XYZ file of C-alpha atoms in Angstrom:
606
model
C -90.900 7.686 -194.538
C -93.354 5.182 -195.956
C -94.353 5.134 -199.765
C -96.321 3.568 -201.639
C -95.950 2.007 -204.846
C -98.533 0.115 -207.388
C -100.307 -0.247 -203.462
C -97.614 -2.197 -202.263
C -94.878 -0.954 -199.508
C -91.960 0.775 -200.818
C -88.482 2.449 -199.106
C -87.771 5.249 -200.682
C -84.166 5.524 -198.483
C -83.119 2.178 -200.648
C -85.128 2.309 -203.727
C -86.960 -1.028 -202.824
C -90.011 -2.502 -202.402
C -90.590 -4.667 -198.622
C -91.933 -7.610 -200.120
C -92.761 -8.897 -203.581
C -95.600 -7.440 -205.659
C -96.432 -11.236 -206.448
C -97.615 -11.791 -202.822
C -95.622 -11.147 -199.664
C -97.046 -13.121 -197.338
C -96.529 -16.428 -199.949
C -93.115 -15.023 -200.518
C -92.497 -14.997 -196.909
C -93.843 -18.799 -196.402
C -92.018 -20.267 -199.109
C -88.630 -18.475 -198.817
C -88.453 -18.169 -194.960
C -90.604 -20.405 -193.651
C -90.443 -23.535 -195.992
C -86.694 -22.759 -196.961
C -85.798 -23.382 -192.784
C -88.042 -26.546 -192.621
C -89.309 -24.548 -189.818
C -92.871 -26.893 -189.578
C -91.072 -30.006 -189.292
C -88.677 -28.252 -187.084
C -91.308 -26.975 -184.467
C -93.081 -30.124 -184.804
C -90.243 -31.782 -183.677
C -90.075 -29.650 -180.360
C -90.230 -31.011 -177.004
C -91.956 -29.181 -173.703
C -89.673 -26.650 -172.193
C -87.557 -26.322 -175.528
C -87.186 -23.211 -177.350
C -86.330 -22.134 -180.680
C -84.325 -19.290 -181.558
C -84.610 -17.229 -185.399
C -82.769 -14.233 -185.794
C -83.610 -11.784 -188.676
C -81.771 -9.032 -190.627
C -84.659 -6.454 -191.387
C -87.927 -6.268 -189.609
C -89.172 -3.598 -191.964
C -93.059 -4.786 -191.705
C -92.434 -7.464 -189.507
C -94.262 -9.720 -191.939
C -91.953 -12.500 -191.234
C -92.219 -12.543 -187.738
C -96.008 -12.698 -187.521
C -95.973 -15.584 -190.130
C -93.478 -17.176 -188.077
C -95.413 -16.675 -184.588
C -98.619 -18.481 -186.643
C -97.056 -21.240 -187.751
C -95.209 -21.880 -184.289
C -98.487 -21.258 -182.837
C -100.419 -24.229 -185.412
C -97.202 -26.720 -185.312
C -95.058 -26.443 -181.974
C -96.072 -28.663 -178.894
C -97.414 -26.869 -175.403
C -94.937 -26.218 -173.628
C -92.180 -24.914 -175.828
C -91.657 -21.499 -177.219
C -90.145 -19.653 -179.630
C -87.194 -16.068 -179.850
C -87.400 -13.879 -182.244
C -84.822 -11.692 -182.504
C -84.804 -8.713 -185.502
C -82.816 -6.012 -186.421
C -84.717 -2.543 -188.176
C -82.350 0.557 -188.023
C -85.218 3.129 -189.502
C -88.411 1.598 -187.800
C -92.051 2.850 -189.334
C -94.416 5.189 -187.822
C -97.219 3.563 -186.070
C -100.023 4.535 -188.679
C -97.487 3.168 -191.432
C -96.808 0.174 -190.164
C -101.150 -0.404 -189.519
C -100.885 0.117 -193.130
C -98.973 -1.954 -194.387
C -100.033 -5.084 -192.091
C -103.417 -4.139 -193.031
C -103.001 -6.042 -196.715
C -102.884 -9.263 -194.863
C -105.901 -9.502 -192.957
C -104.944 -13.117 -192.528
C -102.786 -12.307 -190.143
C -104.924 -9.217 -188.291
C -105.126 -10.805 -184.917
C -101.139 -11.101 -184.588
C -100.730 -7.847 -185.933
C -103.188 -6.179 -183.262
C -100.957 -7.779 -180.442
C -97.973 -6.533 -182.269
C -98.971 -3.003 -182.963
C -100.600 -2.246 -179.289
C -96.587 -3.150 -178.282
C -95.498 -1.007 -181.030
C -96.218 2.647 -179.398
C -93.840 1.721 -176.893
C -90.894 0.483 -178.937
C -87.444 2.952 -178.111
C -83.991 3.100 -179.416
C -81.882 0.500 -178.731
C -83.186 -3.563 -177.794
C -87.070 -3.988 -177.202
C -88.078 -7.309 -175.496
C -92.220 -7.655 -175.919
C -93.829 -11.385 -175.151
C -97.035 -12.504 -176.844
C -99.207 -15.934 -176.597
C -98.839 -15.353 -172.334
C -95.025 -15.374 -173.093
C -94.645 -18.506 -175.222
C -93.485 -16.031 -177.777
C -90.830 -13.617 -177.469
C -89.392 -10.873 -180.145
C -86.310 -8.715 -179.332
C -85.828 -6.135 -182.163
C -82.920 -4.296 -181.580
C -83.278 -0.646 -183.329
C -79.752 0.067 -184.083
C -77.503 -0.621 -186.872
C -77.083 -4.523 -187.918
C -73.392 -3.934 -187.549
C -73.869 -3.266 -183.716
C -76.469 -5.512 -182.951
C -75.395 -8.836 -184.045
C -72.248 -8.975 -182.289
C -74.023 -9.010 -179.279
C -75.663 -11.861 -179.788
C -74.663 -14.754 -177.827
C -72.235 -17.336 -179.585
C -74.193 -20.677 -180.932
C -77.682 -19.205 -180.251
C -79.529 -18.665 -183.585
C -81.374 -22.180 -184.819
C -82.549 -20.337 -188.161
C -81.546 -17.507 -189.757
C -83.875 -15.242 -192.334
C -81.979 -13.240 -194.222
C -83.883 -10.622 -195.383
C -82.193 -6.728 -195.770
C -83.058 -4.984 -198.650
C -81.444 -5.822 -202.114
C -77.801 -6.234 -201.744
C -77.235 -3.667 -204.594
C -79.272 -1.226 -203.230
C -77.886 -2.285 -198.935
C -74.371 -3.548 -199.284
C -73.548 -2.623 -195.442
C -76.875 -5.300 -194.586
C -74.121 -7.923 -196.355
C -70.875 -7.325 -195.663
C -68.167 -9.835 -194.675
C -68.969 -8.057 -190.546
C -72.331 -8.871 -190.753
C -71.619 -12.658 -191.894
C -68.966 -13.054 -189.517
C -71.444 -11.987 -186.877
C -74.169 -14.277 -188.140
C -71.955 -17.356 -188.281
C -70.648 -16.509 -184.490
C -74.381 -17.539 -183.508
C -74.538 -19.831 -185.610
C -73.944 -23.472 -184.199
C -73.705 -27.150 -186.177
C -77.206 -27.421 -186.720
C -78.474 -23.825 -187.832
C -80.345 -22.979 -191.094
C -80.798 -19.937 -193.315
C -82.333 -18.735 -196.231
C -82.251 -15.570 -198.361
C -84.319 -14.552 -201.576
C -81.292 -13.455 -202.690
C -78.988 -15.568 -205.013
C -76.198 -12.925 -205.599
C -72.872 -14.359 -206.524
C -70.788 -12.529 -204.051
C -73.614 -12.919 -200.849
C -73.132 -16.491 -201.642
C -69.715 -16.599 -201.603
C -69.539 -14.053 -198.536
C -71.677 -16.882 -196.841
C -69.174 -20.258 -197.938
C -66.439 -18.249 -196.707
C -68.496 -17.750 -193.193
C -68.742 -21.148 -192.842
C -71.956 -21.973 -194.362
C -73.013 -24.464 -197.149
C -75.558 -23.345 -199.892
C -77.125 -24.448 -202.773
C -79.275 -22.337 -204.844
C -83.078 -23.363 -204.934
C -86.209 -22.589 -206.906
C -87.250 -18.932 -205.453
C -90.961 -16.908 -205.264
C -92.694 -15.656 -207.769
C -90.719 -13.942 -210.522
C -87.816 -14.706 -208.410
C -86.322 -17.194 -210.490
C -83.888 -18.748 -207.488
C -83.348 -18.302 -203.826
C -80.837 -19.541 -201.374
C -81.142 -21.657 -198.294
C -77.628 -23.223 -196.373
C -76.436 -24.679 -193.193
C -73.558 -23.262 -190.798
C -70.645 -26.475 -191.040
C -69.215 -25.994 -187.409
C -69.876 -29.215 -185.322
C -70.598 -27.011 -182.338
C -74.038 -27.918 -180.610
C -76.610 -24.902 -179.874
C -75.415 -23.110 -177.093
C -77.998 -23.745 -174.064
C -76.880 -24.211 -171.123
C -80.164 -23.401 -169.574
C -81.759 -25.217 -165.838
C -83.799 -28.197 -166.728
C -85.357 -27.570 -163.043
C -89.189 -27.221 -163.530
C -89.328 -25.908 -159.912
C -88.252 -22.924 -158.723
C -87.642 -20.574 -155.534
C -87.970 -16.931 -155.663
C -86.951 -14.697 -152.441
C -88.748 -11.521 -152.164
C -92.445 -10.295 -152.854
C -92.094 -6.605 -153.975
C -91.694 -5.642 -157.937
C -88.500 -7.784 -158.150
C -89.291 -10.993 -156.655
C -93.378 -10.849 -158.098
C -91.299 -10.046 -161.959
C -89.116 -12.857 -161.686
C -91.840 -15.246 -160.709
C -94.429 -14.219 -163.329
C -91.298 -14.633 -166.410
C -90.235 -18.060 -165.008
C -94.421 -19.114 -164.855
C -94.845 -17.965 -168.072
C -92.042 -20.375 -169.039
C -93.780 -23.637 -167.757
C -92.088 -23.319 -164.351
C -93.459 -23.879 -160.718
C -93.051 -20.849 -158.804
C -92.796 -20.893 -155.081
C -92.903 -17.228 -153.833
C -91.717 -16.947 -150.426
C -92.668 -13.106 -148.765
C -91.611 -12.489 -144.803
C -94.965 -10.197 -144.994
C -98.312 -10.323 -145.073
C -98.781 -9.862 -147.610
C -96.913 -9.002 -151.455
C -94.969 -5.491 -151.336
C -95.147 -4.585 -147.968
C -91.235 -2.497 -147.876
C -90.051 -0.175 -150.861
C -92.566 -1.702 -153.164
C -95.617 -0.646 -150.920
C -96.282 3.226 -151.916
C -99.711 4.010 -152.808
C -98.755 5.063 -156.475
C -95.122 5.268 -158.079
C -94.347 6.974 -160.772
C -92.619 5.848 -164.487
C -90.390 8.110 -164.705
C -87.466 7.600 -167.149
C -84.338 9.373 -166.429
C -81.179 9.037 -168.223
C -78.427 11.680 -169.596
C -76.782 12.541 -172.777
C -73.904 10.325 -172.875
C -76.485 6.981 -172.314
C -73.864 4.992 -170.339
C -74.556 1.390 -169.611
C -77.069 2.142 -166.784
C -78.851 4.931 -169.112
C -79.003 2.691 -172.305
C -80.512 -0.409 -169.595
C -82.813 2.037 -168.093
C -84.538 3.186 -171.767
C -84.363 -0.261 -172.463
C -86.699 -0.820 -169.421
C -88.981 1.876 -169.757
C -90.331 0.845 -172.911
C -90.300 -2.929 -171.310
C -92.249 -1.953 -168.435
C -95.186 0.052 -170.500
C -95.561 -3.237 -172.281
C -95.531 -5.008 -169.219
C -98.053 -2.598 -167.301
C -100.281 -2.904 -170.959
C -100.671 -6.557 -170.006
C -100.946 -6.661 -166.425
C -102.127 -3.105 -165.049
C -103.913 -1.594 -168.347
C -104.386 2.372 -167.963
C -108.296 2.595 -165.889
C -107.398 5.619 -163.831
C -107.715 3.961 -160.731
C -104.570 1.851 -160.641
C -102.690 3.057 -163.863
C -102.933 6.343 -165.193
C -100.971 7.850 -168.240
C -101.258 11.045 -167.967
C -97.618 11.956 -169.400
C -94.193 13.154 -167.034
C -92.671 17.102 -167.174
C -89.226 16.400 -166.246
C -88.326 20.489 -165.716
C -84.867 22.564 -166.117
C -86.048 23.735 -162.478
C -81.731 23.698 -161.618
C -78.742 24.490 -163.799
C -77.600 21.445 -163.480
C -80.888 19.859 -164.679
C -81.010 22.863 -167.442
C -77.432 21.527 -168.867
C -78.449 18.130 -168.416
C -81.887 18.619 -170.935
C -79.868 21.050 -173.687
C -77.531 17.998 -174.332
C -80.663 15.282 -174.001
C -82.467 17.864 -176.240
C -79.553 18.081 -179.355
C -79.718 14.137 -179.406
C -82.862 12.725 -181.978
C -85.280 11.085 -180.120
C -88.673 9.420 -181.174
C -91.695 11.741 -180.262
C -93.651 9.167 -178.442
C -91.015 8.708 -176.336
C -89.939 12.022 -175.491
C -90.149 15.632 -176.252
C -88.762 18.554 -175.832
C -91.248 21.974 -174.580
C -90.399 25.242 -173.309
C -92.180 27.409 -170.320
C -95.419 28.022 -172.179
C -95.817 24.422 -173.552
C -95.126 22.579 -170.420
C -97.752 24.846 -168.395
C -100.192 23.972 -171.140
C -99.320 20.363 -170.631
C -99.679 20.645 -166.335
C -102.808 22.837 -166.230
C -100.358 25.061 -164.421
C -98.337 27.490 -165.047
C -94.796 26.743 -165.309
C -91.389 28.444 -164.640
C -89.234 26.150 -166.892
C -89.755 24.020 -169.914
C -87.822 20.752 -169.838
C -89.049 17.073 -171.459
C -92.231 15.990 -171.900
C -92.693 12.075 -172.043
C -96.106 11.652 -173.312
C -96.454 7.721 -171.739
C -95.431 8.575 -168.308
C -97.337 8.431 -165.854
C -98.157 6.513 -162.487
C -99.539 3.174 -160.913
C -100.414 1.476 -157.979
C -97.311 -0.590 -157.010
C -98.420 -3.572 -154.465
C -101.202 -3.926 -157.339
C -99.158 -4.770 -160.183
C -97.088 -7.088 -157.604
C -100.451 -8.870 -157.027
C -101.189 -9.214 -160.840
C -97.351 -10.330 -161.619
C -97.726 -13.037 -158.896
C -101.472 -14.067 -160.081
C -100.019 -16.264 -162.385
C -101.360 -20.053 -161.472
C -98.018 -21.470 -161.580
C -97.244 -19.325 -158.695
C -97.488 -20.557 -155.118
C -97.294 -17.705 -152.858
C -96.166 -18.463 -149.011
C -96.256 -15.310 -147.292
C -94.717 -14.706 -143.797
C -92.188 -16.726 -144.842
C -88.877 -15.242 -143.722
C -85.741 -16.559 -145.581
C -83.199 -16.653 -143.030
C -80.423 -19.282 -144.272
C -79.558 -20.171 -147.978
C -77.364 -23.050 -147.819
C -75.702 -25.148 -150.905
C -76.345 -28.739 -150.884
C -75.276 -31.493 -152.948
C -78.204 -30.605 -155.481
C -78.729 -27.589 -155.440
C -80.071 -25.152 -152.576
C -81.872 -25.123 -149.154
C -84.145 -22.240 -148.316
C -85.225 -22.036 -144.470
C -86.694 -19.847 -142.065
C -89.117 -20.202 -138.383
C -91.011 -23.850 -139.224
C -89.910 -24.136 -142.934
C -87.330 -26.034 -144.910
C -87.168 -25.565 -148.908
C -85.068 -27.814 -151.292
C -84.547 -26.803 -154.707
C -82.367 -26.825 -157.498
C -82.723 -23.079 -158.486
C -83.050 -20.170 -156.312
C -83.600 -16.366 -157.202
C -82.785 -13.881 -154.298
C -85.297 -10.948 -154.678
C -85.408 -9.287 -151.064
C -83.211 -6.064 -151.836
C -80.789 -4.874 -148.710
C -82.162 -8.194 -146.645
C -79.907 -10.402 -148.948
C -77.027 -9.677 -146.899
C -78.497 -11.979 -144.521
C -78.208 -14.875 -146.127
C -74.720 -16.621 -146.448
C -73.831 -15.913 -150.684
C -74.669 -12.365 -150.248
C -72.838 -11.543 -146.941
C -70.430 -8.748 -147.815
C -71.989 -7.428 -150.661
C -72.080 -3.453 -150.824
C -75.955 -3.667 -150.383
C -76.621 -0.212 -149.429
C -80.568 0.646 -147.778
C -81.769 3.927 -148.743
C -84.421 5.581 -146.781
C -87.414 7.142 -149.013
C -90.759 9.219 -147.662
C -92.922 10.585 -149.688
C -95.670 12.685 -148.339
C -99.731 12.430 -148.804
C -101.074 16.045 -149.627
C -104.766 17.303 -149.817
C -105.809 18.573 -152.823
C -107.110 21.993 -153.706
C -109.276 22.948 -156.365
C -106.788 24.836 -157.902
C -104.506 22.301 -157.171
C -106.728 19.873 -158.978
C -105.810 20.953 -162.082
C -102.436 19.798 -162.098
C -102.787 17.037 -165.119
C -99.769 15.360 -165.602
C -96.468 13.918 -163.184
C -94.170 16.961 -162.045
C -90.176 15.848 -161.732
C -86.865 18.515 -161.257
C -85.151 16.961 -157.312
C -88.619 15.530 -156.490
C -92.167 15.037 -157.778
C -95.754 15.837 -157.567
C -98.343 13.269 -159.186
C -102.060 14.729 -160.118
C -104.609 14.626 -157.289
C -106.620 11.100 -157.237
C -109.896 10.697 -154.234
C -108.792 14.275 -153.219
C -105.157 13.404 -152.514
C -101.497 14.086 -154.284
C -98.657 12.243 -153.935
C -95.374 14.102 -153.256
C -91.327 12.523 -152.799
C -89.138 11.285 -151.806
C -86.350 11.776 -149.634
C -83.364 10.202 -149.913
C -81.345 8.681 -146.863
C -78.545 6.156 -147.136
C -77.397 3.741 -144.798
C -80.779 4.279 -142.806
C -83.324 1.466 -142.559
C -85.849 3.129 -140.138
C -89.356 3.577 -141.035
C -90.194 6.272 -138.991
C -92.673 9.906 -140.569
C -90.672 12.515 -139.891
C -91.775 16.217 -140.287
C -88.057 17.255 -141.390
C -88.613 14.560 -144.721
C -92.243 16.313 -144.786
C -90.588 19.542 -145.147
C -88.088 18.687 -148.212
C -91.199 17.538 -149.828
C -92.799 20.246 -149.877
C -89.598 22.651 -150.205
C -89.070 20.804 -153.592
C -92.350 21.844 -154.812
C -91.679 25.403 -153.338
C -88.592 25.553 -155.225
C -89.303 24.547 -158.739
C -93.055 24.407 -158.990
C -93.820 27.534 -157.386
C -97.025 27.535 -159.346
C -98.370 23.988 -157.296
C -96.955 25.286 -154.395
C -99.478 27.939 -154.300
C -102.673 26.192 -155.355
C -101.596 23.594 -152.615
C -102.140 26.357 -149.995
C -99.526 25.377 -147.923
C -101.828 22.462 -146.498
C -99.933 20.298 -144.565
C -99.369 16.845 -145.233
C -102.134 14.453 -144.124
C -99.935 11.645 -143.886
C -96.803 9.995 -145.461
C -94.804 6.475 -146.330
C -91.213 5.549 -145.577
C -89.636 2.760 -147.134
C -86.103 1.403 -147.693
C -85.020 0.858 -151.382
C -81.507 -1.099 -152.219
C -78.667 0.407 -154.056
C -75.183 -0.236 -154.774
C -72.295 1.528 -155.870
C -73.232 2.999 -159.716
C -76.890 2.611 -159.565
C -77.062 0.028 -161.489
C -79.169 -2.917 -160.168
C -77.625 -6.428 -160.027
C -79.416 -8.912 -162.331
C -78.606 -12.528 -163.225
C -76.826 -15.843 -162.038
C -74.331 -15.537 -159.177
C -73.392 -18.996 -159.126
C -74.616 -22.596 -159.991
C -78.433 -22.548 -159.607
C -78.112 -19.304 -157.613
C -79.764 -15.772 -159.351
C -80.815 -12.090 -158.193
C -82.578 -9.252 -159.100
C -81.998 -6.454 -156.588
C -80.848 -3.012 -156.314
C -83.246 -1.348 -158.387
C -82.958 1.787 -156.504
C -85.870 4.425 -156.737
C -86.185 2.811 -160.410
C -87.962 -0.493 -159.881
C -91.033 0.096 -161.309
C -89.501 0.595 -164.897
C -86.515 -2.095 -164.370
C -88.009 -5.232 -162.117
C -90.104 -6.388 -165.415
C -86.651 -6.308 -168.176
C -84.289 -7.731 -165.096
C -86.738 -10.609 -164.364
C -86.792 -11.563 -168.215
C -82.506 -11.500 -168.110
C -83.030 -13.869 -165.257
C -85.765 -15.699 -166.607
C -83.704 -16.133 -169.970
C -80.096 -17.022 -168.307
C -82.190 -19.782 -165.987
C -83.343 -21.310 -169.164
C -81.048 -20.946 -172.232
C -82.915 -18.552 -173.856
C -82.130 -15.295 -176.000
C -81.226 -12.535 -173.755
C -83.609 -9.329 -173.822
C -80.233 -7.273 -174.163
C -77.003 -7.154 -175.737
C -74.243 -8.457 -173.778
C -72.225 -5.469 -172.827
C -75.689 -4.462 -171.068
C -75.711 -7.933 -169.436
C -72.146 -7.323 -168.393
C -72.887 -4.183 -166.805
C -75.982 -6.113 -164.718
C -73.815 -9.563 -164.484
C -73.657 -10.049 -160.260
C -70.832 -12.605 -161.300
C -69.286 -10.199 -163.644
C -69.267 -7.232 -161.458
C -69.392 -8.759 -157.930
C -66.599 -11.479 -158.564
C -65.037 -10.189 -155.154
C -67.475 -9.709 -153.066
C -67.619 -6.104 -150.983
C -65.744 -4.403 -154.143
């Protein structure tokens, strides 16, 4: 919790203040800002480059919003900046408006901040401001945890900035420095309003020089230091300012909309047309976030991408009730297994925005039904209109969009790639493959366990008792509220089948779901029968987890996203967009190791 003391910010938990009582936003200039040269520095910044400062201690994120203005009055068009933070006990919403609210200076970067801020979950957030020219990944998990999983030789400027190292000592420790100077490279800066003995010798022995130098305020001195290792920043990013992408459903429109927003020339190619014509088609999807108890690798990526993807949707699809409606998800114990699965989910702490926990009587409140089983209530859920947020991803103007364009050969050539199909010919230097099962097709991906998986969902008339239903329905399938008289209902699930085909059988699990574990729905429906249905073929692979990131020299993906791609396209196409361009990762790097196609594809077929 917040308090408050002599009206400035204070943390109870260490027995500190956030910022000096002198002025925090001066304190914040002269000891972060000024003590990392950082307006000479972006000055000095060329188109395409990017600049990388890592924090310890968001708390108010005070120094990231005076950072973002001065990038935003001193860096050239064309580059952009990471931000990458650290906050273990994050503030409430209405505490953090509070305490950004004493710098009114800075009120319109706050606003963009805080509108991101209701969607922030455990774990590594990735939100982009300025039309992505800015960038902040706060990771909300212990310092110790986050930092080494940076990558090496990333960080240009470090701000140093935990709580008082009396009062923190774990924000200081030898771990913490070794981490720091591991992404450090030869020419990366830091700076600390402290000037305790031992952080400055912790530092030295990291491999940093510092001197001690006039601090803030009553703050008689400060330090600022550079890491000693000759090692240039570690890049490695395409200089190629033109780019193919394969694919025009969630993943392929994604991945072109991050690369546009980083100065690059998209050229879309679709088979269609026209944009999401196969899996990403459905009249409305739902964001539905599942993940279990033990949050493996795939769990921990997915949670990371929900919260991603309501940021993303904020931007591109804001909630109007005709494409985008947040009307909140019951997933319900309708099956012991699903019972077991929300008692362990349920014992586990969990931010209320993101998810709840309700019984019987609380989730029928929430459904305007009555409901067998309680179960988790997550209070942004919701649905959307998928081949509408592909059309908004892909209206980017650095986006060229060729549709019925079928990729049929993807050949290496002596720099870089050719792309051809019927009456076209593409040469590029980078290519991203975005076109789910179909990239089996093309040469790099042939054996590659690229499984299809047939879905239907089915089109139901409403009721008007069945038009109460207020919120998304989940146990084996789901029910979304009625919208122009109609619900949607799904989806089957049929491997190794590609066909496309309504079939009254798929009709009929449909409907038996909502029989079985909304018996309540089932009944205002009036067992109406279904007035018509979709089929589509979504791409998985062994695991579940989709593949995301470079497969080779100046080759990338994004596929298998499964029946998840409207909450993972959006955080896949920024590890793509990232890798293609030497830029901070939105994730830590066991998570990128569990997406790597090169990491877990080295053999293809196994």
């Amino acid at each position: 919790m917040l308090a408050w003391k002599d009206g400035q910010p204070y943390s109870e938990r260490y027995g500190d203040v956030y910022f000096s009582s002198d002025s925090g936003l001066e304190e914040t200039r002269h000891v972060f800002l000024q003590g990392n040269d950082l307006v000479q520095r972006f000055a000095a910044l060329g188109a395409g480059d990017s600049f990388c400062i890592a924090e310890t201690g968001f708390g108010t994120g005070l120094n990231f919003l005076c950072a973002w203005q001065l990038f935003e009055a001193h860096a050239p068009q064309g580059a952009s900046l990471d931000f990458f933070s650290v906050e273990l006990f994050p503030l409430g919403d209405e505490e953090l408006r509070a305490a950004l609210a004493l710098w009114p200076a800075l009120g319109r970067y706050a606003e963009a901040m805080l509108a991101f801020w209701r969607r922030r979950v455990p774990g590594w957030n990735r939100w982009s401001f300025a039309g992505g020219r800015v960038r902040l990944t706060l990771a909300m998990e212990d310092v110790a945890q986050a930092l080494p999983q940076l990558p090496e030789r990333c960080v240009d400027a470090w701000f140093l900035d935990g709580f008082s190292p009396a009062k923190n000592p774990e924000m200081w420790g030898d771990g913490v420095l070794s981490a720091i100077a591991r992404a450090s490279h030869g020419g990366t800066t830091l700076a600390t309003y402290t000037s305790a003995g031992w952080v400055r010798r912790g530092l030295q022995q990291a491999g940093f020089t510092v001197q001690r130098v006039p601090g803030y305020g009553r703050k008689r001195e400060m330090v600022r230091g550079q890491f000693l290792a000759s090692a240039p920043a570690s890049r490695g990013g395409a200089t190629s300012r033109n780019v193919l992408v394969i694919g025009g459903g969630l993943a392929g429109c994604a991945v072109a909309r991050a690369l546009a927003q980083r100065g690059i020339q998209v050229t879309l190619l679709e088979r269609s047309p026209q944009l999401a014509s196969a899996a990403s088609g459905n009249p409305r999807g739902i964001l539905h976030a599942r993940f279990g108890a033990g949050m493996n690798a795939l769990h921990r990526f997915v949670l990371a991408a929900y919260g991603h993807a309501l940021a993303l949707l904020d931007e591109v699809s804001p909630v109007d009730g005709k494409y985008r409606a947040e009307c909140g998800l019951l997933q319900l114990a309708g099956t012991e297994e699903e019972a077991k699965r929300i008692v362990r989910l349920a014992a586990q702490e969990w931010p209320p925005h993101l998810l709840q926990t309700v019984d019987a009587k609380q989730a029928g409140h929430l459904a305007g039904l009555p409901m067998a089983h309680g179960g988790l209530w997550f209070p942004a859920g919701g649905w959307v209109v998928p081949p509408e947020v592909c059309a908004r991803l892909a209206g980017h103007p650095d986006i060229e969009l060729r549709l019925e364009s079928e990729v049929t050969s993807l050949q290496r050539t002596a720099s870089g790639w050719r792309v051809g199909g019927e009456g076209f010919a593409f040469d590029a230097e980078q290519v991203v493959v975005c076109c789910a099962h179909q990239a089996k097709a093309l040469a790099p991906f042939a054996g590659w366990p690229l499984q299809p998986v047939r879905g239907q969902i089915s089109l139901l008339p409403s009721t008007p008792e069945s038009e109460r239903l207020k919120t998304v329905l989940c146990v084996d399938g789901y029910c979304a509220p009625a919208v122009a008289g109609v619900h949607v209902a799904g989806a089957t699930s049929s491997f190794d089948d590609d066909a496309l085909d309504i079939r009254a059988a798929d009709h009929a699990v449909n409907l038996g779901r909502i029989d079985a574990h909304m018996p309540s729905l089932y009944r205002a429906l009036g067992g109406a029968a279904p007035v018509s249905g979709r089929a589509g073929v979504r791409c998985s692979v062994p695991g579940a987890t989709p593949l995301a990131g470079k497969v080779e020299e100046g080759l990338y993906c994004s596929l298998a996203h499964g029946t998840r791609g409207l909450l993972t396209a959006g955080l896949a196409a920024e590890v793509v967009a990232a890798q293609m361009c030497g830029q901070l990762p939105p994730l830590p790097q066991e998570l990128l190791d569990a997406l790597s196609p090169s990491q877990r594809l080295r053999n293809k077929g196994k």
